[in-house]
Every structure is written in C-alpha cells, then in structure tokens.
Coordinates of C-alpha atoms in Angstrom, one line a residue:
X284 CA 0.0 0.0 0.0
X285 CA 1.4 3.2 -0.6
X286 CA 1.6 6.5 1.1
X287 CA -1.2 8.3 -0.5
X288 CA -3.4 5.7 -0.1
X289 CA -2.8 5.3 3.8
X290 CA -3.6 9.1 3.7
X291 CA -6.7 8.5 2.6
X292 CA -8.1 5.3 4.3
X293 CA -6.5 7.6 7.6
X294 CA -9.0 10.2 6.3
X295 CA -12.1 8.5 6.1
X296 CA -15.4 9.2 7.9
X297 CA -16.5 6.3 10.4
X298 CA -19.4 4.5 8.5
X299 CA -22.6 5.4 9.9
X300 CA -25.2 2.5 9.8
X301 CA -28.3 3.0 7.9
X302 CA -26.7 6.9 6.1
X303 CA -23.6 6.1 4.2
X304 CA -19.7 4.8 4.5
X305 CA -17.1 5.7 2.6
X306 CA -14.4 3.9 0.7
X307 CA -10.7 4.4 -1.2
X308 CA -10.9 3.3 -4.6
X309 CA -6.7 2.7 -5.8
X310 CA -5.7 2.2 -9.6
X311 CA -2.2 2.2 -9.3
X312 CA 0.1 3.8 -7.3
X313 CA -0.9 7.7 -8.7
X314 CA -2.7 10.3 -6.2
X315 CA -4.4 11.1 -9.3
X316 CA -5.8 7.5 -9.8
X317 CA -7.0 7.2 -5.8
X318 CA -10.2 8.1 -5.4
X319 CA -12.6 8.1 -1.7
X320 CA -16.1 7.7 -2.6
X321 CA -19.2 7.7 -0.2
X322 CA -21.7 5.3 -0.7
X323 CA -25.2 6.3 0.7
X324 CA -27.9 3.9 0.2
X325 CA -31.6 3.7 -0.3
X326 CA -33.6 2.7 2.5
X327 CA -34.2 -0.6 0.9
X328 CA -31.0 -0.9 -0.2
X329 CA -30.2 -1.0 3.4
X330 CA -32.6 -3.6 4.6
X331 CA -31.3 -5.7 2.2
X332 CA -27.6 -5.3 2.8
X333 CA -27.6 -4.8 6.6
X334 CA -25.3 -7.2 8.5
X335 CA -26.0 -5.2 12.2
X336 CA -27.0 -8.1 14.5
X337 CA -30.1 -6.3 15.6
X338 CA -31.4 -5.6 12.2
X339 CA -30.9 -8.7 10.8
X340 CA -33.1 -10.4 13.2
X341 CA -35.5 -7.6 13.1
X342 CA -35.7 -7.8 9.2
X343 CA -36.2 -11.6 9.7
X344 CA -39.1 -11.1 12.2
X345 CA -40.6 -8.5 9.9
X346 CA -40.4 -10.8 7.0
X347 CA -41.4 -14.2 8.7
X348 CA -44.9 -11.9 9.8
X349 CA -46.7 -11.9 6.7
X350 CA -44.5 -14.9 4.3
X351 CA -47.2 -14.8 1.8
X352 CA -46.1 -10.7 1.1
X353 CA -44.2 -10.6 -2.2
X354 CA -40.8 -10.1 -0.6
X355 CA -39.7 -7.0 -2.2
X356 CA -42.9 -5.3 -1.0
X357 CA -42.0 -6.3 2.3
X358 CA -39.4 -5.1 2.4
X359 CA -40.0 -1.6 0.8
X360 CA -42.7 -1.5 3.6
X361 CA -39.2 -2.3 6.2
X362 CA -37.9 0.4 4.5
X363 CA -40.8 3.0 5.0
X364 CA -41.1 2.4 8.7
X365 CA -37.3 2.2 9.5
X366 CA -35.4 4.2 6.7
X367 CA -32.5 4.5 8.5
X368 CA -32.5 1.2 9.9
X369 CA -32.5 0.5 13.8
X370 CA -29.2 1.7 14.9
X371 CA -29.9 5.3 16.6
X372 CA -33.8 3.8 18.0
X373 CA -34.3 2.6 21.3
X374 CA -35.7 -0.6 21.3
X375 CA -38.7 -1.8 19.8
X376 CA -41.9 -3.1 21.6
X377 CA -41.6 -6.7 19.6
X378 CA -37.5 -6.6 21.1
X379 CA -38.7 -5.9 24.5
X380 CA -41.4 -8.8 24.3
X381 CA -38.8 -11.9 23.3
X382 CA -40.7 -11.9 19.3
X383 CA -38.1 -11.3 17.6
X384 CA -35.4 -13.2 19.3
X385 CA -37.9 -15.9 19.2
X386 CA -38.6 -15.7 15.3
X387 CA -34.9 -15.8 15.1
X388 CA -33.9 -18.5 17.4
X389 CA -37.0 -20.6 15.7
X390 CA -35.3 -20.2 12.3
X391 CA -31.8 -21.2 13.5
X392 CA -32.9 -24.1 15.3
X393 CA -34.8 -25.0 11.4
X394 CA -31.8 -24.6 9.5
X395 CA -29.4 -27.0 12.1

C-alpha cells in the first residue's frame, strides 16, 4: 500500500449505519488515480444489505410476519417504517417482548 493511499483510508469518515460509509478506490500507485467515494444507500437498499445483528433479526421477524407478502414489497414496507434502519432507536416493543429473538432462534434451530 502506498503513502497516498494510507492518507486517505486515515481520512475517512466512520461508517454510519443505515446513512452512508465511505471507501478508497486505488488504480495504481498515482494520487491522481486514488479516489474516496461515499456510498449512501436507499432505505431498501439497506434492509437488504444490513449485517447489524439487531437488524438482521429484526428484518427476519418482519419478514417471517406476513410470508405470503411478495418479498420486495415487504421489504419496501421495512424500508418506510425504519429508513435508517434501527441503529440510533431505542428498542422496539416486539424486542422488548422476546418476538423477535424468538422468530430468530425458531429459524436457526430449522436450518441446524
């Protein structure tokens, strides 16, 4: 890795979950060819993606609720209510009740 590459990755913005991370994009050795870009993506987009713990057995809840849905409708609907995923929200009434650890710990326990 080279020098101006280290600058950069040293420069970046901490990812922030569910508004956008950013990335160093390196052809070559050139400043001119190292580029940091900042990805930012739809809700959906997120939903889709998300690898937070919390959200993914949210989103798995969410989605084992109505299985009949066409997915991507579900989870545009995901989207709506939690745009910015579940990071920066306390936690949810289904959390504080054991359903969506339950959902989760139902599907595991199928897939072993």
């Amino acid at each position: 890795m080279n020098e101006v590459v280290l600058k950069e990755i040293k420069s970046l913005a901490p990812p922030r979950k569910g508004r956008s991370a950013e990335a160093v994009i390196a052809l070559g050795e050139r400043a001119e060819t190292t580029e940091v870009i900042r990805l930012v993506p739809t809700p959906v987009d997120y939903w889709i993606c998300t690898t937070f713990q919390r959200e993914r057995m949210h989103r798995n809840y969410f989605l084992s609720r109505d299985p009949e849905k066409p997915l991507f409708e579900s989870y545009r609907e995901l989207a709506r209510l939690f745009p910015k995923g579940l990071a920066e929200l306390p936690e949810l009434p289904e959390e504080a009740s054991g359903a969506v650890k339950s959902v989760w710990r139902d599907r595991r326990r199928a897939m072993q």
